[in-house]
Amino acid sequence: VEALADQVAVVTGATSGIGKAIACGLVGQGAAVGLVGRDQDALEQTARSVRKPAMRVLQYQVDLTLDNEILTLTKRVQQDLGFVDILVHSAGVISLGSMEAASMEDLDWQYKINVRAAYFLTKNLMPMIRSGQGQIVFINSSVSLNARANVGQYAATKHALKAVADSLREEVNPRGLRVMSVFLGRTATPMQAGVHKMERKEYHPERLLQPEDVASVVVHALSLPRSAEVTDIHIRPLATP
Ligand SMILES: NC(=O)c1ccc[n+]([C@@H]2O[C@H](COP(=O)([O-])OP(=O)(O)OC[C@H]3O[C@@H](n4cnc5c(N)ncnc54)[C@H](OP(=O)(O)O)[C@@H]3O)[C@@H](O)[C@H]2O)c1
């Protein structure tokens, strides 16, 4: 039995890493999925890897730093899908650096994608999210709650994203919508490979959390009966010697 049959999902960051794995997981449980990303080739690759016969998988090429592209996405989702049950925000960017070294441009860039785009897209899609049925997922980070040196800008954006999720939850719970934040430790994705490069550390993806592990937890939480709401999930790699 497919837990999410007849449901419609929109997933940002669907061209890579965690978003791609979640999109695969949602299709696997029977949902129709709108894939959102910037890289057209990667969008097609995700679509090919998730597509099942008779299953709707749509591609939306969107640069989330541009409000007009988010508005166009909203219109296209309305036309193509009509309503949304599950909205997953996985698109995100990171730049490391101390306060003295990091640039204001990098702060604005991270804020724009990690916070503003998720906020604006949710706000726009909200009228299409079905009451008593809808769910919104914000992919967050363990550094949101525990900011270490050189990650201040990114951690600030993820802390803000937690606030957006918590406030939204109180607003939409009365109409039966669930809101979930997922706080992740280091996960084996292209972003994490880049982080290791910036830190000049050797990259051993097999020692990290796997995107498929994250996807299976998220899809399970989304499939729970409506008597339960998972508000926050924390997952980290199991550090073995
Ligand atoms: N990997 C980790 O260790 C880790 C840990 C904690 C939290 N997270 C969070 O998990 C989420 C997913 O990260 P990931 O590790 O899967 O990273 P990833 O592999 O680098 O994927 C990032 C995604 O964001 C999209 N994106 C970036 N800029 C965009 C823009 N301007 N417009 C539209 N889409 C844009 C990318 O799409 P295009 O390439 O098509 O532009 C890509 O699909 C992020 O929110 C990240 O902060 C990751």
CSV table of C-alpha atoms and ligand atoms in Angstrom, one decimal:
chain,number,residue,atom,x,y,z
A,1,VAL,CA,0.0,0.0,0.0
A,2,GLU,CA,1.4,3.4,-0.9
A,3,ALA,CA,1.0,5.8,2.1
A,4,LEU,CA,0.9,9.0,0.0
A,5,ALA,CA,-1.3,7.9,-3.0
A,6,ASP,CA,-3.4,10.8,-4.4
A,7,GLN,CA,-1.1,13.3,-2.6
A,8,VAL,CA,0.6,16.2,-4.4
A,9,ALA,CA,4.1,17.3,-3.2
A,10,VAL,CA,6.4,20.2,-4.2
A,11,VAL,CA,10.0,19.7,-3.3
A,12,THR,CA,12.7,22.5,-3.6
A,13,GLY,CA,16.3,21.4,-3.9
A,14,ALA,CA,15.1,18.4,-5.8
A,15,THR,CA,18.1,18.4,-8.1
A,16,SER,CA,20.6,17.3,-5.5
A,17,GLY,CA,21.4,15.6,-2.2
A,18,ILE,CA,18.6,15.6,0.4
A,19,GLY,CA,15.9,17.1,-1.7
A,20,LYS,CA,16.4,14.6,-4.5
A,21,ALA,CA,16.3,11.7,-2.0
A,22,ILE,CA,13.1,13.0,-0.5
A,23,ALA,CA,11.5,13.5,-3.9
A,24,CYS,CA,12.4,9.9,-4.7
A,25,GLY,CA,10.9,8.7,-1.4
A,26,LEU,CA,7.6,10.6,-2.0
A,27,VAL,CA,7.2,9.2,-5.5
A,28,GLY,CA,7.9,5.8,-4.0
A,29,GLN,CA,4.9,6.2,-1.7
A,30,GLY,CA,2.6,7.2,-4.5
A,31,ALA,CA,2.7,11.0,-4.4
A,32,ALA,CA,2.7,13.2,-7.5
A,33,VAL,CA,5.8,15.5,-7.2
A,34,GLY,CA,6.8,18.9,-8.6
A,35,LEU,CA,10.5,19.0,-8.6
A,36,VAL,CA,12.0,22.5,-8.1
A,37,GLY,CA,15.6,23.3,-9.0
A,38,ARG,CA,17.8,25.6,-11.1
A,39,ASP,CA,19.9,23.1,-13.0
A,40,GLN,CA,17.7,21.8,-16.0
A,41,ASP,CA,19.9,18.8,-16.7
A,42,ALA,CA,19.8,17.8,-13.0
A,43,LEU,CA,16.1,18.3,-12.9
A,44,GLU,CA,15.7,15.9,-15.8
A,45,GLN,CA,18.1,13.4,-14.2
A,46,THR,CA,16.0,13.5,-11.0
A,47,ALA,CA,12.8,13.1,-13.0
A,48,ARG,CA,14.2,10.1,-14.8
A,49,SER,CA,15.4,8.4,-11.6
A,50,VAL,CA,12.1,8.8,-9.8
A,51,ARG,CA,9.6,8.4,-12.5
A,52,LYS,CA,7.2,5.4,-12.2
A,53,PRO,CA,4.6,4.6,-14.8
A,54,ALA,CA,1.4,6.6,-14.6
A,55,MET,CA,3.0,8.8,-11.8
A,56,ARG,CA,3.1,12.6,-12.3
A,57,VAL,CA,6.5,14.0,-11.9
A,58,LEU,CA,6.8,17.7,-13.1
A,59,GLN,CA,9.9,19.8,-13.4
A,60,TYR,CA,10.1,23.5,-12.5
A,61,GLN,CA,13.3,25.3,-13.3
A,62,VAL,CA,13.4,28.1,-10.7
A,63,ASP,CA,16.0,30.4,-9.3
A,64,LEU,CA,14.8,30.9,-5.8
A,65,THR,CA,16.7,34.2,-5.3
A,66,LEU,CA,14.2,35.8,-7.8
A,67,ASP,CA,10.7,36.7,-6.5
A,68,ASN,CA,9.3,36.8,-10.0
A,69,GLU,CA,10.4,33.2,-10.6
A,70,ILE,CA,8.7,32.1,-7.3
A,71,LEU,CA,5.5,33.9,-8.5
A,72,THR,CA,5.7,32.1,-11.8
A,73,LEU,CA,6.3,28.8,-10.1
A,74,THR,CA,3.2,29.4,-8.0
A,75,LYS,CA,1.0,30.0,-11.1
A,76,ARG,CA,2.4,26.9,-12.8
A,77,VAL,CA,1.8,24.7,-9.8
A,78,GLN,CA,-1.8,26.1,-9.7
A,79,GLN,CA,-2.3,25.2,-13.3
A,80,ASP,CA,-0.6,21.8,-13.4
A,81,LEU,CA,-1.4,20.4,-10.0
A,82,GLY,CA,-4.3,22.6,-8.6
A,83,PHE,CA,-3.5,21.9,-4.9
A,84,VAL,CA,-0.6,20.9,-2.7
A,85,ASP,CA,-0.5,18.5,0.2
A,86,ILE,CA,3.2,18.4,1.0
A,87,LEU,CA,5.7,21.2,0.6
A,88,VAL,CA,9.4,20.4,1.3
A,89,HIS,CA,12.0,23.1,1.5
A,90,SER,CA,15.3,21.5,0.9
A,91,ALA,CA,17.0,24.1,-1.3
A,92,GLY,CA,19.8,25.7,0.7
A,93,VAL,CA,23.3,27.1,0.5
A,94,ILE,CA,26.2,27.5,2.8
A,95,SER,CA,29.3,29.7,3.0
A,96,LEU,CA,31.8,29.5,5.8
A,97,GLY,CA,33.9,32.2,7.4
A,98,SER,CA,34.6,34.1,10.6
A,99,MET,CA,32.7,37.4,11.1
A,100,GLU,CA,35.8,39.3,10.3
A,101,ALA,CA,36.4,37.5,7.1
A,102,ALA,CA,32.9,36.7,5.7
A,103,SER,CA,31.3,39.1,3.3
A,104,MET,CA,27.9,40.8,3.5
A,105,GLU,CA,27.2,39.5,0.0
A,106,ASP,CA,27.5,36.0,1.3
A,107,LEU,CA,25.2,36.7,4.3
A,108,ASP,CA,22.6,38.2,1.9
A,109,TRP,CA,22.9,35.3,-0.5
A,110,GLN,CA,22.4,32.6,2.2
A,111,TYR,CA,19.5,34.6,3.8
A,112,LYS,CA,17.8,34.9,0.4
A,113,ILE,CA,17.7,31.2,-0.4
A,114,ASN,CA,17.7,29.6,3.1
A,115,VAL,CA,15.1,31.9,4.7
A,116,ARG,CA,13.4,34.4,2.3
A,117,ALA,CA,12.7,32.0,-0.5
A,118,ALA,CA,11.2,29.4,1.8
A,119,TYR,CA,9.1,32.1,3.5
A,120,PHE,CA,7.9,33.6,0.2
A,121,LEU,CA,7.2,30.3,-1.5
A,122,THR,CA,5.2,29.0,1.5
A,123,LYS,CA,3.3,32.3,1.6
A,124,ASN,CA,2.4,32.0,-2.1
A,125,LEU,CA,1.4,28.3,-2.1
A,126,MET,CA,-0.5,28.6,1.2
A,127,PRO,CA,-3.9,29.1,-0.4
A,128,MET,CA,-3.3,25.9,-2.4
A,129,ILE,CA,-2.4,23.7,0.6
A,130,ARG,CA,-5.3,21.5,1.4
A,131,SER,CA,-6.8,22.0,4.9
A,132,GLY,CA,-6.8,19.0,7.2
A,133,GLN,CA,-4.3,17.4,4.9
A,134,GLY,CA,-1.3,19.7,4.2
A,135,GLN,CA,2.2,19.4,5.6
A,136,ILE,CA,5.2,21.7,5.3
A,137,VAL,CA,8.8,20.5,5.9
A,138,PHE,CA,11.8,22.7,6.5
A,139,ILE,CA,15.2,21.1,6.1
A,140,ASN,CA,17.2,22.6,8.9
A,141,SER,CA,20.6,22.0,10.4
A,142,SER,CA,22.1,21.0,13.7
A,143,VAL,CA,24.2,24.2,13.7
A,144,SER,CA,20.9,26.1,13.8
A,145,LEU,CA,20.8,25.2,17.5
A,146,ASN,CA,24.5,24.9,18.2
A,147,ALA,CA,26.5,27.4,16.1
A,148,ARG,CA,30.2,26.8,16.1
A,149,ALA,CA,33.0,29.1,14.9
A,150,ASN,CA,33.0,30.2,11.2
A,151,VAL,CA,29.4,29.1,10.6
A,152,GLY,CA,27.7,32.2,12.0
A,153,GLN,CA,26.0,33.4,8.8
A,154,TYR,CA,24.6,30.0,7.8
A,155,ALA,CA,23.6,29.2,11.4
A,156,ALA,CA,21.8,32.5,11.7
A,157,THR,CA,19.8,31.8,8.5
A,158,LYS,CA,18.9,28.3,9.8
A,159,HIS,CA,17.9,29.7,13.3
A,160,ALA,CA,15.7,32.1,11.4
A,161,LEU,CA,14.2,29.2,9.5
A,162,LYS,CA,13.3,27.5,12.8
A,163,ALA,CA,11.5,30.6,13.9
A,164,VAL,CA,9.6,30.7,10.6
A,165,ALA,CA,8.5,27.1,11.1
A,166,ASP,CA,7.6,27.4,14.7
A,167,SER,CA,5.5,30.5,14.2
A,168,LEU,CA,3.8,29.1,11.1
A,169,ARG,CA,2.9,25.8,13.0
A,170,GLU,CA,0.9,27.8,15.5
A,171,GLU,CA,-0.9,29.7,12.7
A,172,VAL,CA,-1.9,26.7,10.6
A,173,ASN,CA,-2.4,23.9,13.1
A,174,PRO,CA,-6.0,25.1,13.6
A,175,ARG,CA,-6.7,24.3,9.9
A,176,GLY,CA,-5.2,20.9,10.3
A,177,LEU,CA,-1.8,21.5,8.7
A,178,ARG,CA,1.4,20.0,10.1
A,179,VAL,CA,4.8,21.8,10.1
A,180,MET,CA,8.0,19.9,10.7
A,181,SER,CA,11.7,21.0,11.0
A,182,VAL,CA,14.4,18.5,10.3
A,183,PHE,CA,17.7,19.2,12.0
A,184,LEU,CA,20.5,17.4,10.3
A,185,GLY,CA,24.1,16.7,11.1
A,186,ARG,CA,26.6,16.2,8.3
A,187,THR,CA,25.0,14.4,5.4
A,188,ALA,CA,26.8,13.0,2.3
A,189,THR,CA,25.8,15.4,-0.4
A,190,PRO,CA,27.6,17.8,-2.9
A,191,MET,CA,27.1,20.6,-0.3
A,192,GLN,CA,28.9,18.6,2.4
A,193,ALA,CA,31.7,17.7,-0.1
A,194,GLY,CA,32.1,21.5,-0.6
A,195,VAL,CA,32.1,22.1,3.1
A,196,HIS,CA,34.9,19.6,3.6
A,197,LYS,CA,36.8,21.4,0.8
A,198,MET,CA,36.4,24.8,2.5
A,199,GLU,CA,37.6,23.2,5.8
A,200,ARG,CA,40.5,21.5,4.0
A,201,LYS,CA,39.4,18.1,5.5
A,202,GLU,CA,39.4,14.8,3.8
A,203,TYR,CA,35.9,13.8,2.6
A,204,HIS,CA,34.7,10.3,3.7
A,205,PRO,CA,31.0,10.3,2.6
A,206,GLU,CA,30.5,6.8,3.9
A,207,ARG,CA,31.1,8.0,7.5
A,208,LEU,CA,28.3,10.6,7.2
A,209,LEU,CA,24.5,10.5,7.3
A,210,GLN,CA,23.1,9.3,4.0
A,211,PRO,CA,20.4,11.4,2.1
A,212,GLU,CA,18.3,8.2,1.7
A,213,ASP,CA,18.3,7.7,5.5
A,214,VAL,CA,17.0,11.3,5.9
A,215,ALA,CA,14.4,10.7,3.2
A,216,SER,CA,13.1,7.5,4.8
A,217,VAL,CA,12.6,9.3,8.2
A,218,VAL,CA,10.9,12.3,6.6
A,219,VAL,CA,8.6,10.2,4.4
A,220,HIS,CA,7.6,8.1,7.4
A,221,ALA,CA,6.8,11.2,9.5
A,222,LEU,CA,4.7,12.6,6.6
A,223,SER,CA,2.8,9.3,6.4
A,224,LEU,CA,1.7,9.2,10.1
A,225,PRO,CA,-2.0,9.3,10.9
A,226,ARG,CA,-3.4,12.8,11.5
A,227,SER,CA,-3.7,12.1,15.2
A,228,ALA,CA,0.1,12.8,15.5
A,229,GLU,CA,2.3,15.7,14.5
A,230,VAL,CA,6.1,15.4,14.4
A,231,THR,CA,7.3,18.9,15.0
A,232,ASP,CA,11.1,18.4,15.1
A,233,ILE,CA,13.4,15.7,14.0
A,234,HIS,CA,17.1,15.6,14.9
A,235,ILE,CA,19.4,13.1,13.0
A,236,ARG,CA,23.1,12.9,13.1
A,237,PRO,CA,25.7,10.5,11.8
A,238,LEU,CA,26.7,7.8,14.2
A,239,ALA,CA,30.3,8.5,14.9
A,240,THR,CA,32.2,5.2,15.1
A,241,PRO,CA,35.9,5.0,15.9
B,1,LIG,N1,24.6,18.2,3.6
B,1,LIG,C1,24.6,18.4,4.9
B,1,LIG,O1,25.5,18.0,5.6
B,1,LIG,C2,23.5,19.2,5.5
B,1,LIG,C3,23.4,19.3,6.9
B,1,LIG,C4,22.4,20.0,7.5
B,1,LIG,C5,21.5,20.7,6.7
B,1,LIG,N2,21.5,20.6,5.4
B,1,LIG,C6,20.5,21.3,4.6
B,1,LIG,O2,19.9,20.4,3.7
B,1,LIG,C7,19.4,21.0,2.6
B,1,LIG,C8,19.8,20.3,1.3
B,1,LIG,O3,21.2,20.4,1.2
B,1,LIG,P1,22.1,19.3,0.4
B,1,LIG,O4,23.1,18.9,1.3
B,1,LIG,O5,21.2,18.3,-0.2
B,1,LIG,O6,22.8,20.3,-0.6
B,1,LIG,P2,23.0,20.2,-2.2
B,1,LIG,O7,23.3,18.8,-2.6
B,1,LIG,O8,24.0,21.3,-2.4
B,1,LIG,O9,21.6,20.7,-2.8
B,1,LIG,C9,21.2,22.0,-2.6
B,1,LIG,C10,20.0,22.2,-3.5
B,1,LIG,O10,19.6,23.6,-3.3
B,1,LIG,C11,19.3,24.1,-4.6
B,1,LIG,N3,19.5,25.5,-4.8
B,1,LIG,C12,20.6,26.2,-4.3
B,1,LIG,N4,20.5,27.5,-4.7
B,1,LIG,C13,19.4,27.6,-5.4
B,1,LIG,C14,18.7,28.7,-6.1
B,1,LIG,N5,19.2,29.9,-6.1
B,1,LIG,N6,17.5,28.5,-6.6
B,1,LIG,C15,17.0,27.2,-6.6
B,1,LIG,N7,17.5,26.2,-6.0
B,1,LIG,C16,18.7,26.4,-5.4
B,1,LIG,C17,20.1,23.3,-5.6
B,1,LIG,O11,19.6,23.3,-6.8
B,1,LIG,P3,20.4,23.7,-8.2
B,1,LIG,O12,21.7,23.0,-8.0
B,1,LIG,O13,19.6,23.1,-9.3
B,1,LIG,O14,20.5,25.1,-8.2
B,1,LIG,C18,20.2,21.9,-4.9
B,1,LIG,O15,19.1,21.2,-5.4
B,1,LIG,C19,19.9,22.5,2.7
B,1,LIG,O16,18.8,23.3,3.2
B,1,LIG,C20,21.0,22.4,3.7
B,1,LIG,O17,21.2,23.6,4.3
B,1,LIG,C21,22.5,19.9,4.8
